[in-house]
Amino acid sequence: RPPEEEEEEAEVGWQEKLFSQFEVDLYQNESACQTPLDRQYHAEILKLEKAGGRKNCRIFTYTDHDRFTNLEEHCQKVTDSDHEVPSYLAERMANVRRRRQERRPIDASSLKSKIITWEPSEEFIKNNHVINTPVQTMYIMGDLGPYGKLGHRDYEHVLCTIKVDGNGVITVKPDFTGTKGPYRIELDGEKREVWKYTIENASVQVQPEEEEREQRVFRDLYGRHKEYLSGLVGSEFETTLPGTLRLFVNGEIVSAQGYEYDNLYVHFFLELPDQWSSPAFQQLSAVTQTCATKAVGWSNVAHFCYPFTLEMFFTQGDESEDSLPQWPVLYFEVLSLDFWQRYRVEGYGSLVLPASPGLHVLTIPTWRPVELGTVAELRRFFIGGSPELEDITYVRTPSTFK
């Protein structure tokens, strides 16, 4: 580092220490105190001098009047850059919160009718707008610099943040240590020093009557919040019968590729094993639209994007049965249709529905029966049609198999 930069840094540090000493001399003079905070500082400085001065100069505090701002408390970073500067909006919206709802049970029917207010009045806008609760903040700081470099801002670290809002709520961050281990601060330097500290609650132990009253307030608050949430959910949901598994499938036939002919469509149906059932209105089979293929890479692809929905119920039978319950199976039949309305079977396939919830992207291999000989291929090309399975369940395990 050039010598002129070191001299400039040393001069700035000397000015900061001189300003701090000027503040102490000012508060020692009682006639110079103008505000209640000045008189409070004056009494604390006199008391500190009688006690023999500070025992540890590494721990100090910043209050609202010290014009210190910890940017990490005011905004969340949106990138992983170390040089990210919070925007003006992020700093302004730091302590903004939504106004709490009225603490009363909400009827589900009345809630649905008030989801959107098409003509809000000025009073409605005023009551539902975001509000900025005034917050007073104190930072407990630690000077973790080497013994020869105390007083530099580069070595100042926030140990604890205490906030008090206009409602009298005190927030301590990080939380009191309690049974947890001490907090650690690891410095980025040559020695990689590690500092450990604990935060203890030194308040006077509350009386049993006050603690019981506080618990009653919490129970009342949680009870009202539970009623509020139940009002948001409502009571119109259909519940599943005890001992019954309800399975929903929201599926989509995305595409088909690698087949011989063009203009493909898919015929599929659901097989429900024993102890499985479905609603009476639900169809267990469907046919997609006919889709022309498109060259993608080395193969021709037909994009269907055909959605379907299935709903099933599993009812547990006799628990003494040793056999495991079977899972529903989807069977697929891929066919092609030409200009003369002749169809050909292109492949058969099956899929066992996934047993785990979530998103699943599955690829189903298919096959078709082939009649040997040139005559069969000529018939397939000119006339259409091909050998078919009388029972499509023979793709997997025949339904007649015991």
CSV table of C-alpha atoms in Angstrom, one decimal:
chain,number,residue,atom,x,y,z
A,1,ARG,CA,0.0,0.0,0.0
A,2,PRO,CA,1.4,3.5,-0.8
A,3,PRO,CA,2.6,5.5,2.2
A,4,GLU,CA,0.2,8.4,1.5
A,5,GLU,CA,-2.9,6.0,1.8
A,6,GLU,CA,-1.6,4.8,5.2
A,7,GLU,CA,-1.2,8.3,6.5
A,8,GLU,CA,-4.7,9.2,5.3
A,9,GLU,CA,-6.2,6.2,7.0
A,10,ALA,CA,-4.4,7.0,10.3
A,11,GLU,CA,-5.5,10.6,10.1
A,12,VAL,CA,-9.2,9.6,9.7
A,13,GLY,CA,-8.9,7.2,12.7
A,14,TRP,CA,-7.4,10.0,14.8
A,15,GLN,CA,-10.2,12.3,13.9
A,16,GLU,CA,-12.8,9.7,14.9
A,17,LYS,CA,-11.1,9.2,18.3
A,18,LEU,CA,-10.8,12.9,18.8
A,19,PHE,CA,-14.6,13.3,18.1
A,20,SER,CA,-15.4,10.6,20.6
A,21,GLN,CA,-13.3,12.3,23.2
A,22,PHE,CA,-15.0,15.6,22.4
A,23,GLU,CA,-18.4,13.9,23.1
A,24,VAL,CA,-17.2,12.7,26.4
A,25,ASP,CA,-15.9,16.1,27.4
A,26,LEU,CA,-19.3,17.6,26.3
A,27,TYR,CA,-21.3,15.2,28.4
A,28,GLN,CA,-19.1,15.8,31.4
A,29,ASN,CA,-20.2,19.4,31.4
A,30,GLU,CA,-23.7,19.4,32.8
A,31,SER,CA,-24.5,22.9,31.6
A,32,ALA,CA,-24.0,21.7,28.0
A,33,CYS,CA,-26.7,19.0,28.3
A,34,GLN,CA,-29.8,20.0,26.4
A,35,THR,CA,-31.9,16.9,25.9
A,36,PRO,CA,-32.9,14.1,28.4
A,37,LEU,CA,-30.6,11.8,26.5
A,38,ASP,CA,-27.6,14.1,27.0
A,39,ARG,CA,-28.4,14.3,30.8
A,40,GLN,CA,-28.6,10.4,30.8
A,41,TYR,CA,-25.2,10.2,29.2
A,42,HIS,CA,-23.8,12.7,31.6
A,43,ALA,CA,-25.0,10.6,34.6
A,44,GLU,CA,-23.6,7.4,33.1
A,45,ILE,CA,-20.2,9.0,32.4
A,46,LEU,CA,-19.9,10.3,35.9
A,47,LYS,CA,-20.8,6.9,37.3
A,48,LEU,CA,-18.3,5.3,35.0
A,49,GLU,CA,-15.5,7.6,36.2
A,50,LYS,CA,-16.2,6.8,39.8
A,51,ALA,CA,-16.0,3.1,39.0
A,52,GLY,CA,-12.5,3.4,37.6
A,53,GLY,CA,-13.3,3.6,33.8
A,54,ARG,CA,-14.1,0.9,31.3
A,55,LYS,CA,-12.8,-2.5,32.1
A,56,ASN,CA,-13.1,-3.7,28.5
A,57,CYS,CA,-13.0,-1.4,25.5
A,58,ARG,CA,-13.8,-4.1,23.0
A,59,ILE,CA,-17.6,-4.1,23.7
A,60,PHE,CA,-19.6,-1.0,22.8
A,61,THR,CA,-23.0,-0.1,21.4
A,62,TYR,CA,-24.6,2.0,18.7
A,63,THR,CA,-28.0,3.5,19.2
A,64,ASP,CA,-30.4,5.4,16.9
A,65,HIS,CA,-28.6,8.7,17.6
A,66,ASP,CA,-25.3,7.3,16.4
A,67,ARG,CA,-26.4,7.1,12.8
A,68,PHE,CA,-25.1,3.5,12.4
A,69,THR,CA,-26.8,1.2,9.9
A,70,ASN,CA,-26.2,-2.5,9.5
A,71,LEU,CA,-27.2,-3.2,5.9
A,72,GLU,CA,-27.5,-6.9,6.5
A,73,GLU,CA,-30.4,-6.2,8.9
A,74,HIS,CA,-32.2,-4.0,6.4
A,75,CYS,CA,-32.4,-6.1,3.2
A,76,GLN,CA,-31.8,-9.6,1.9
A,77,LYS,CA,-29.2,-10.0,-0.9
A,78,VAL,CA,-30.6,-11.1,-4.2
A,79,THR,CA,-27.2,-12.1,-5.7
A,80,ASP,CA,-24.1,-13.8,-4.3
A,81,SER,CA,-21.9,-10.7,-5.1
A,82,ASP,CA,-19.9,-9.3,-2.2
A,83,HIS,CA,-20.2,-5.8,-3.7
A,84,GLU,CA,-24.0,-5.7,-3.9
A,85,VAL,CA,-25.4,-2.4,-2.6
A,86,PRO,CA,-29.1,-2.5,-1.4
A,87,SER,CA,-31.4,-0.3,-3.4
A,88,TYR,CA,-33.3,2.7,-2.1
A,89,LEU,CA,-36.5,0.7,-2.2
A,90,ALA,CA,-35.0,-2.2,-0.2
A,91,GLU,CA,-33.8,0.2,2.5
A,92,ARG,CA,-37.2,2.0,2.7
A,93,MET,CA,-39.2,-1.3,2.9
A,94,ALA,CA,-37.0,-2.8,5.6
A,95,ASN,CA,-39.4,-2.3,8.5
A,96,VAL,CA,-42.7,-2.2,6.5
A,97,ARG,CA,-45.2,-4.9,7.4
A,98,ARG,CA,-48.8,-5.6,6.6
A,99,ARG,CA,-51.5,-4.6,8.9
A,100,ARG,CA,-52.9,-7.5,10.9
A,101,GLN,CA,-56.4,-8.8,10.2
A,102,GLU,CA,-59.1,-8.2,12.7
A,103,ARG,CA,-59.0,-10.9,15.4
A,104,ARG,CA,-62.4,-12.5,14.9
A,105,PRO,CA,-63.6,-15.7,13.3
A,106,ILE,CA,-64.2,-15.3,9.5
A,107,ASP,CA,-67.0,-17.1,7.8
A,108,ALA,CA,-65.9,-18.9,4.7
A,109,SER,CA,-68.9,-17.7,2.7
A,110,SER,CA,-68.3,-14.1,3.5
A,111,LEU,CA,-64.6,-14.5,2.8
A,112,LYS,CA,-65.2,-15.8,-0.7
A,113,SER,CA,-67.4,-12.8,-1.6
A,114,LYS,CA,-64.7,-10.3,-0.5
A,115,ILE,CA,-61.6,-11.6,-2.2
A,116,ILE,CA,-61.6,-8.7,-4.7
A,117,THR,CA,-62.9,-5.2,-3.9
A,118,TRP,CA,-63.7,-3.7,-7.2
A,119,GLU,CA,-64.4,-0.1,-5.9
A,120,PRO,CA,-62.2,0.4,-2.8
A,121,SER,CA,-63.0,3.5,-0.8
A,122,GLU,CA,-60.4,5.9,0.6
A,123,GLU,CA,-61.0,4.5,4.1
A,124,PHE,CA,-60.5,0.9,2.8
A,125,ILE,CA,-57.2,1.9,1.1
A,126,LYS,CA,-56.1,3.7,4.3
A,127,ASN,CA,-56.8,0.7,6.6
A,128,ASN,CA,-55.3,-2.0,4.3
A,129,HIS,CA,-52.2,-0.2,3.1
A,130,VAL,CA,-48.8,-1.1,4.4
A,131,ILE,CA,-47.7,0.7,7.5
A,132,ASN,CA,-44.3,1.5,8.8
A,133,THR,CA,-44.0,0.8,12.5
A,134,PRO,CA,-41.4,3.1,14.2
A,135,VAL,CA,-38.5,0.9,15.4
A,136,GLN,CA,-35.7,1.8,17.7
A,137,THR,CA,-32.6,-0.2,17.3
A,138,MET,CA,-29.4,-0.8,19.4
A,139,TYR,CA,-26.4,-2.7,18.1
A,140,ILE,CA,-24.1,-4.4,20.6
A,141,MET,CA,-20.7,-4.3,18.8
A,142,GLY,CA,-17.4,-6.0,19.3
A,143,ASP,CA,-14.0,-4.6,18.3
A,144,LEU,CA,-12.2,-7.8,17.3
A,145,GLY,CA,-9.1,-6.2,15.9
A,146,PRO,CA,-5.5,-7.0,17.1
A,147,TYR,CA,-4.3,-5.3,20.2
A,148,GLY,CA,-2.3,-2.8,18.2
A,149,LYS,CA,-5.2,-1.8,15.9
A,150,LEU,CA,-8.2,-1.2,18.1
A,151,GLY,CA,-10.6,1.5,17.0
A,152,HIS,CA,-10.8,0.7,13.3
A,153,ARG,CA,-14.1,0.2,11.7
A,154,ASP,CA,-12.9,-2.8,9.6
A,155,TYR,CA,-12.7,-4.9,12.8
A,156,GLU,CA,-16.2,-3.9,14.1
A,157,HIS,CA,-18.7,-6.8,14.1
A,158,VAL,CA,-22.4,-6.8,15.2
A,159,LEU,CA,-22.7,-9.2,18.1
A,160,CYS,CA,-26.4,-8.6,18.9
A,161,THR,CA,-29.2,-6.5,17.6
A,162,ILE,CA,-32.0,-5.3,19.9
A,163,LYS,CA,-35.1,-3.7,18.4
A,164,VAL,CA,-38.1,-2.2,20.1
A,165,ASP,CA,-41.2,-1.2,18.0
A,166,GLY,CA,-44.0,1.2,18.8
A,167,ASN,CA,-46.1,-1.7,20.2
A,168,GLY,CA,-43.5,-2.5,22.9
A,169,VAL,CA,-42.3,-5.7,21.3
A,170,ILE,CA,-38.6,-6.4,21.9
A,171,THR,CA,-36.7,-8.4,19.3
A,172,VAL,CA,-33.2,-9.8,20.1
A,173,LYS,CA,-31.2,-11.2,17.2
A,174,PRO,CA,-29.5,-13.7,17.5
A,175,ASP,CA,-31.5,-15.4,20.2
A,176,PHE,CA,-30.3,-16.0,23.8
A,177,THR,CA,-27.7,-18.8,23.9
A,178,GLY,CA,-29.4,-20.9,26.6
A,179,THR,CA,-28.4,-24.6,26.2
A,180,LYS,CA,-26.9,-24.0,22.7
A,181,GLY,CA,-23.3,-23.6,22.1
A,182,PRO,CA,-21.7,-20.1,21.9
A,183,TYR,CA,-21.8,-18.1,18.7
A,184,ARG,CA,-18.7,-18.0,16.6
A,185,ILE,CA,-17.1,-15.3,14.5
A,186,GLU,CA,-14.2,-16.3,12.3
A,187,LEU,CA,-12.0,-13.4,11.0
A,188,ASP,CA,-10.5,-13.3,7.6
A,189,GLY,CA,-6.9,-12.7,8.2
A,190,GLU,CA,-3.5,-14.4,8.5
A,191,LYS,CA,-4.2,-15.9,11.9
A,192,ARG,CA,-7.8,-16.9,11.2
A,193,GLU,CA,-8.9,-15.9,14.7
A,194,VAL,CA,-12.1,-17.4,16.1
A,195,TRP,CA,-14.1,-15.5,18.7
A,196,LYS,CA,-16.8,-17.1,20.8
A,197,TYR,CA,-19.5,-15.3,22.8
A,198,THR,CA,-22.8,-16.1,24.5
A,199,ILE,CA,-25.9,-14.0,24.9
A,200,GLU,CA,-27.7,-14.5,28.3
A,201,ASN,CA,-31.0,-13.1,29.5
A,202,ALA,CA,-30.0,-11.1,32.7
A,203,SER,CA,-33.5,-9.8,33.3
A,204,VAL,CA,-35.2,-10.3,36.7
A,205,GLN,CA,-37.1,-13.5,37.0
A,206,VAL,CA,-40.8,-13.0,36.4
A,207,GLN,CA,-43.3,-13.8,39.1
A,208,PRO,CA,-45.5,-16.9,38.7
A,209,GLU,CA,-48.6,-14.8,38.4
A,210,GLU,CA,-47.1,-12.7,35.5
A,211,GLU,CA,-45.9,-15.8,33.8
A,212,GLU,CA,-49.3,-17.4,34.0
A,213,ARG,CA,-50.9,-14.2,32.6
A,214,GLU,CA,-48.5,-14.2,29.8
A,215,GLN,CA,-49.3,-17.8,28.9
A,216,ARG,CA,-53.0,-17.0,28.9
A,217,VAL,CA,-52.4,-14.1,26.5
A,218,PHE,CA,-50.4,-16.5,24.2
A,219,ARG,CA,-53.2,-19.2,24.3
A,220,ASP,CA,-55.8,-16.6,23.4
A,221,LEU,CA,-53.6,-15.3,20.6
A,222,TYR,CA,-53.0,-18.8,19.2
A,223,GLY,CA,-56.7,-19.7,19.5
A,224,ARG,CA,-57.7,-16.7,17.6
A,225,HIS,CA,-55.1,-17.3,14.9
A,226,LYS,CA,-56.4,-20.9,14.6
A,227,GLU,CA,-59.9,-19.7,14.1
A,228,TYR,CA,-58.7,-17.2,11.5
A,229,LEU,CA,-56.9,-20.0,9.6
A,230,SER,CA,-59.9,-22.3,9.8
A,231,GLY,CA,-62.0,-19.5,8.4
A,232,LEU,CA,-59.6,-19.1,5.4
A,233,VAL,CA,-59.7,-22.9,4.7
A,234,GLY,CA,-63.5,-23.3,5.0
A,235,SER,CA,-65.4,-26.5,5.6
A,236,GLU,CA,-66.3,-27.5,2.0
A,237,PHE,CA,-63.5,-30.0,1.5
A,238,GLU,CA,-64.5,-33.6,1.0
A,239,THR,CA,-62.8,-35.9,3.5
A,240,THR,CA,-61.6,-39.4,2.8
A,241,LEU,CA,-63.2,-42.3,4.6
A,242,PRO,CA,-61.1,-43.9,7.4
A,243,GLY,CA,-58.9,-46.8,6.2
A,244,THR,CA,-59.2,-45.6,2.6
A,245,LEU,CA,-56.3,-44.4,0.3
A,246,ARG,CA,-57.3,-41.8,-2.2
A,247,LEU,CA,-55.0,-41.5,-5.2
A,248,PHE,CA,-55.1,-38.5,-7.7
A,249,VAL,CA,-53.2,-38.6,-10.9
A,250,ASN,CA,-52.9,-35.5,-13.1
A,251,GLY,CA,-51.1,-36.9,-16.2
A,252,GLU,CA,-50.1,-35.8,-19.6
A,253,ILE,CA,-49.2,-37.8,-22.7
A,254,VAL,CA,-46.5,-35.6,-24.0
A,255,SER,CA,-45.1,-37.2,-27.2
A,256,ALA,CA,-44.4,-40.4,-29.2
A,257,GLN,CA,-41.4,-41.1,-31.4
A,258,GLY,CA,-39.6,-43.8,-33.3
A,259,TYR,CA,-42.6,-45.3,-35.1
A,260,GLU,CA,-42.9,-46.4,-38.7
A,261,TYR,CA,-45.9,-44.5,-39.9
A,262,ASP,CA,-47.2,-40.9,-39.6
A,263,ASN,CA,-50.4,-39.4,-38.0
A,264,LEU,CA,-50.3,-41.2,-34.7
A,265,TYR,CA,-52.8,-41.4,-31.9
A,266,VAL,CA,-52.8,-43.2,-28.5
A,267,HIS,CA,-55.6,-45.2,-27.0
A,268,PHE,CA,-55.1,-45.9,-23.2
A,269,PHE,CA,-57.1,-47.3,-20.3
A,270,LEU,CA,-56.7,-47.9,-16.6
A,271,GLU,CA,-56.9,-51.3,-15.0
A,272,LEU,CA,-58.0,-51.3,-11.3
A,273,PRO,CA,-56.9,-54.4,-9.3
A,274,ASP,CA,-58.8,-55.9,-6.5
A,275,GLN,CA,-59.8,-53.6,-3.6
A,276,TRP,CA,-59.5,-50.6,-5.9
A,277,SER,CA,-62.4,-48.5,-7.1
A,278,SER,CA,-63.2,-45.3,-8.9
A,279,PRO,CA,-66.1,-42.8,-9.0
A,280,ALA,CA,-69.0,-43.8,-11.2
A,281,PHE,CA,-68.7,-40.7,-13.4
A,282,GLN,CA,-65.1,-41.3,-14.3
A,283,GLN,CA,-64.1,-42.8,-17.6
A,284,LEU,CA,-61.3,-45.3,-17.3
A,285,SER,CA,-60.2,-45.0,-21.0
A,286,ALA,CA,-59.5,-42.2,-23.5
A,287,VAL,CA,-58.2,-41.6,-27.0
A,288,THR,CA,-55.9,-38.7,-27.9
A,289,GLN,CA,-56.1,-36.6,-31.0
A,290,THR,CA,-54.3,-37.6,-34.2
A,291,CYS,CA,-51.0,-35.9,-34.5
A,292,ALA,CA,-48.6,-35.6,-37.5
A,293,THR,CA,-45.0,-36.3,-36.8
A,294,LYS,CA,-42.2,-33.8,-37.0
A,295,ALA,CA,-38.5,-34.5,-37.7
A,296,VAL,CA,-36.5,-33.8,-34.5
A,297,GLY,CA,-32.9,-34.9,-34.8
A,298,TRP,CA,-32.8,-38.5,-36.1
A,299,SER,CA,-36.4,-39.5,-35.3
A,300,ASN,CA,-39.9,-38.4,-36.1
A,301,VAL,CA,-41.8,-37.0,-33.0
A,302,ALA,CA,-45.6,-36.6,-32.6
A,303,HIS,CA,-46.3,-34.0,-29.9
A,304,PHE,CA,-49.7,-34.8,-28.2
A,305,CYS,CA,-49.7,-32.7,-24.9
A,306,TYR,CA,-52.9,-34.6,-24.0
A,307,PRO,CA,-53.8,-34.1,-20.3
A,308,PHE,CA,-55.9,-36.5,-18.3
A,309,THR,CA,-57.0,-36.9,-14.7
A,310,LEU,CA,-57.6,-40.1,-12.7
A,311,GLU,CA,-59.1,-40.7,-9.3
A,312,MET,CA,-58.9,-44.0,-7.4
A,313,PHE,CA,-59.7,-45.4,-4.0
A,314,PHE,CA,-58.0,-48.3,-2.2
A,315,THR,CA,-59.9,-50.0,0.6
A,316,GLN,CA,-58.0,-52.3,2.9
A,317,GLY,CA,-59.5,-55.7,3.1
A,318,ASP,CA,-58.8,-58.6,5.4
A,319,GLU,CA,-55.6,-57.8,7.3
A,320,SER,CA,-54.8,-61.5,7.6
A,321,GLU,CA,-54.1,-61.8,3.9
A,322,ASP,CA,-50.5,-62.5,3.1
A,323,SER,CA,-50.5,-61.0,-0.4
A,324,LEU,CA,-49.4,-57.4,-0.9
A,325,PRO,CA,-51.9,-55.0,-2.6
A,326,GLN,CA,-51.5,-54.5,-6.3
A,327,TRP,CA,-51.1,-51.1,-7.8
A,328,PRO,CA,-53.2,-49.7,-10.7
A,329,VAL,CA,-51.7,-50.0,-14.3
A,330,LEU,CA,-52.1,-47.9,-17.3
A,331,TYR,CA,-52.1,-49.7,-20.7
A,332,PHE,CA,-51.3,-47.9,-23.9
A,333,GLU,CA,-51.9,-48.7,-27.6
A,334,VAL,CA,-50.2,-46.5,-30.2
A,335,LEU,CA,-51.9,-46.5,-33.7
A,336,SER,CA,-51.5,-44.7,-36.9
A,337,LEU,CA,-54.1,-43.4,-39.4
A,338,ASP,CA,-53.4,-42.6,-43.1
A,339,PHE,CA,-55.2,-40.6,-45.8
A,340,TRP,CA,-57.6,-43.5,-46.7
A,341,GLN,CA,-58.7,-43.9,-43.0
A,342,ARG,CA,-56.7,-47.1,-42.6
A,343,TYR,CA,-55.3,-47.7,-39.2
A,344,ARG,CA,-52.3,-49.8,-38.1
A,345,VAL,CA,-51.1,-50.9,-34.7
A,346,GLU,CA,-47.7,-49.3,-34.0
A,347,GLY,CA,-47.1,-50.6,-30.5
A,348,TYR,CA,-48.3,-51.7,-27.1
A,349,GLY,CA,-47.0,-50.6,-23.7
A,350,SER,CA,-47.9,-50.5,-20.0
A,351,LEU,CA,-47.1,-48.3,-17.0
A,352,VAL,CA,-47.5,-49.0,-13.2
A,353,LEU,CA,-48.6,-45.7,-11.6
A,354,PRO,CA,-45.8,-44.2,-9.4
A,355,ALA,CA,-46.4,-45.0,-5.7
A,356,SER,CA,-44.6,-41.8,-4.5
A,357,PRO,CA,-46.1,-38.3,-4.8
A,358,GLY,CA,-44.4,-35.6,-6.9
A,359,LEU,CA,-43.5,-35.0,-10.5
A,360,HIS,CA,-42.5,-38.0,-12.6
A,361,VAL,CA,-41.4,-38.0,-16.2
A,362,LEU,CA,-41.6,-41.6,-17.6
A,363,THR,CA,-40.7,-43.1,-20.9
A,364,ILE,CA,-42.7,-46.2,-21.9
A,365,PRO,CA,-41.2,-48.7,-24.4
A,366,THR,CA,-43.7,-50.3,-26.7
A,367,TRP,CA,-43.8,-53.4,-29.0
A,368,ARG,CA,-46.2,-54.9,-31.5
A,369,PRO,CA,-46.8,-58.5,-32.8
A,370,VAL,CA,-45.3,-59.1,-36.3
A,371,GLU,CA,-46.5,-61.7,-38.8
A,372,LEU,CA,-43.5,-63.1,-40.6
A,373,GLY,CA,-43.3,-63.0,-44.4
A,374,THR,CA,-43.4,-60.5,-47.2
A,375,VAL,CA,-47.1,-60.9,-47.8
A,376,ALA,CA,-47.9,-59.7,-44.3
A,377,GLU,CA,-45.9,-56.5,-44.8
A,378,LEU,CA,-47.5,-55.8,-48.1
A,379,ARG,CA,-50.9,-56.3,-46.6
A,380,ARG,CA,-50.0,-53.8,-43.8
A,381,PHE,CA,-48.8,-51.3,-46.3
A,382,PHE,CA,-51.6,-51.4,-48.9
A,383,ILE,CA,-54.6,-52.6,-47.0
A,384,GLY,CA,-53.8,-51.5,-43.4
A,385,GLY,CA,-54.4,-53.5,-40.3
A,386,SER,CA,-51.9,-55.8,-38.6
A,387,PRO,CA,-51.9,-58.6,-35.9
A,388,GLU,CA,-53.6,-57.3,-32.7
A,389,LEU,CA,-53.9,-58.5,-29.1
A,390,GLU,CA,-57.4,-59.6,-28.3
A,391,ASP,CA,-56.7,-58.8,-24.6
A,392,ILE,CA,-54.4,-55.8,-24.1
A,393,THR,CA,-53.5,-56.9,-20.6
A,394,TYR,CA,-51.3,-59.6,-22.2
A,395,VAL,CA,-48.8,-56.7,-22.6
A,396,ARG,CA,-47.9,-57.3,-18.9
A,397,THR,CA,-49.7,-59.9,-16.8
A,398,PRO,CA,-53.0,-61.2,-18.3
A,399,SER,CA,-56.1,-60.3,-16.4
A,400,THR,CA,-57.2,-64.0,-16.6
A,401,PHE,CA,-54.0,-65.2,-15.0
A,402,LYS,CA,-54.4,-66.6,-11.5
